[in-house]
XYZ file of C-alpha atoms in Angstrom:
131
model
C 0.000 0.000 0.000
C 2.905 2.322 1.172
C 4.519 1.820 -2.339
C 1.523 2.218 -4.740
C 0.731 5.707 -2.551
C 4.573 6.785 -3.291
C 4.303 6.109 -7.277
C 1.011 7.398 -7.221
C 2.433 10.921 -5.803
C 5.417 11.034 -8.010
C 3.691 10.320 -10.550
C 1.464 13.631 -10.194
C 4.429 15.499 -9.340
C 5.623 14.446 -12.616
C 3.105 14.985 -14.949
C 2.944 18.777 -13.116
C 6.372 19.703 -13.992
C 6.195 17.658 -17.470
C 3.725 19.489 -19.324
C 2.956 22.661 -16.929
C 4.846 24.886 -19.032
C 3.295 23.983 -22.421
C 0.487 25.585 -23.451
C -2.213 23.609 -25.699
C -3.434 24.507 -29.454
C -6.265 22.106 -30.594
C -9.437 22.416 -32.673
C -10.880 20.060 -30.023
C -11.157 19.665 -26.232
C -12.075 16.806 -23.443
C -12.449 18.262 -19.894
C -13.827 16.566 -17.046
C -13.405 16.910 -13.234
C -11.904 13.755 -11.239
C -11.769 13.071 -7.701
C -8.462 11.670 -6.845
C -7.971 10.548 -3.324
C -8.443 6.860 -1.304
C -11.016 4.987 0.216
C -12.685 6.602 3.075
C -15.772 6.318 5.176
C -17.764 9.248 4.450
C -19.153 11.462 1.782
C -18.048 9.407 -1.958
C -17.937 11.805 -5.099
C -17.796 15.145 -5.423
C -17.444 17.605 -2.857
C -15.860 14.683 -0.054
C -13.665 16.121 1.778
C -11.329 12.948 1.031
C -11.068 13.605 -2.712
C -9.077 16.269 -4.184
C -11.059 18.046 -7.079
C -8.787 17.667 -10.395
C -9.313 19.214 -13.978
C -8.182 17.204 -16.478
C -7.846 18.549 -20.411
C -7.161 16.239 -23.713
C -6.226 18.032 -26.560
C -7.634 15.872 -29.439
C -6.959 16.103 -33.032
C -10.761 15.126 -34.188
C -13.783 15.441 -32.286
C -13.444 12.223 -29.557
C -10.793 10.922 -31.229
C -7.298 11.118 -31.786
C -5.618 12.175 -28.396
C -2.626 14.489 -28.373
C -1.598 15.801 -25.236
C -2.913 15.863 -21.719
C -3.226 18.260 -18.570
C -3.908 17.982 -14.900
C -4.321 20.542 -12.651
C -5.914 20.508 -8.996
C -9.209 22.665 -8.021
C -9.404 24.560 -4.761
C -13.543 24.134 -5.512
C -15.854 22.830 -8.148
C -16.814 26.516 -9.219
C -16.016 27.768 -12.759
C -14.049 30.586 -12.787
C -10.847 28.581 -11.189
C -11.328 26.367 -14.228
C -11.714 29.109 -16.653
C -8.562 31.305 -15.369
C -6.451 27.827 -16.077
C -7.785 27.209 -19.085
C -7.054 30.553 -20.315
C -3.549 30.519 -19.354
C -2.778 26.904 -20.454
C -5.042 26.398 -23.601
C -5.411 28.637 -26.932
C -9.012 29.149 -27.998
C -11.132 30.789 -30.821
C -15.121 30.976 -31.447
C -14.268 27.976 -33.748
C -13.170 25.867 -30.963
C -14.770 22.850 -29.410
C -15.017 21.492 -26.236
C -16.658 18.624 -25.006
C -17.948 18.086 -21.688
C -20.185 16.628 -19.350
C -23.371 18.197 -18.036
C -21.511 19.808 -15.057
C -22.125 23.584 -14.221
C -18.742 24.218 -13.322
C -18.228 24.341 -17.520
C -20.798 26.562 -18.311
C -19.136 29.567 -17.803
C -16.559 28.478 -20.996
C -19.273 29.238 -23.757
C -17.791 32.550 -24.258
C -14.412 30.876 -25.021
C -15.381 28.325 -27.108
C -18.365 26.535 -28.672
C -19.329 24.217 -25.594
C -21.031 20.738 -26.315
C -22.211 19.475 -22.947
C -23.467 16.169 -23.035
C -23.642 12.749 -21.225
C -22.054 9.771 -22.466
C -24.188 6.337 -22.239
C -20.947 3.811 -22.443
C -23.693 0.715 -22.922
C -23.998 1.699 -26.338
C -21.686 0.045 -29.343
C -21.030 3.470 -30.758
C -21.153 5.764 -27.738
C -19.346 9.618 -27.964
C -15.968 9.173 -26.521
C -13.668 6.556 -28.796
């Protein structure tokens, strides 16, 4: 247990430092909110005070497809304007621009950066959204 926690936290502290400084240019845009943290008794999901609120980003070459590059970055809150300010400093957008993302209200404020498809994916399906 003691080792899987250690290459769990190097591993974030890498993939901070490895792609922090590089800023993303894509046509198309994954973003979703994770809750990293370990089993505890108590609230599960979002807003637990065991789970750290993450952003993640995946710069894709074609709508759901094609992944390029990906970004992590941890939330104080689930609001939207921490997620905004980070994307704005970390991602290149025009009206042109898509970004694909779950039904969460924490996104809604990036319409005015980009066109914003909100939508659930239903993984039973053969040919669901995300490939």
């Amino acid at each position: 247990m003691k080792t899987a926690r250690k290459f769990s936290k190097k591993c974030r502290i890498l993939m901070a430092e490895s792609n922090n400084s590089k800023i993303l240019q894509s046509s198309f845009y994954e973003i979703d909110i994770l809750e990293i943290g370990g089993h505890h008794k108590g609230k599960r999901g979002k807003d637990s005070e065991n789970k750290q609120p993450t952003l993640l980003i995946l710069s894709t070459l074609e709508d759901n497809n094609c992944p390029q590059y990906v970004k992590l970055h941890t939330l104080p809150n689930y609001k939207g304007e921490p997620i905004e300010e980070y994307l704005k400093e970390k991602c290149l957008f025009d009206p042109t621009i898509v970004i694909n993302c779950d039904r969460d209200k924490a996104f809604f404020c990036l319409n005015k950066l980009a066109q914003l498809e909100n939508s659930v994916v239903d993984y039973t399906k053969e040919n669901h959204k995300l490939k």
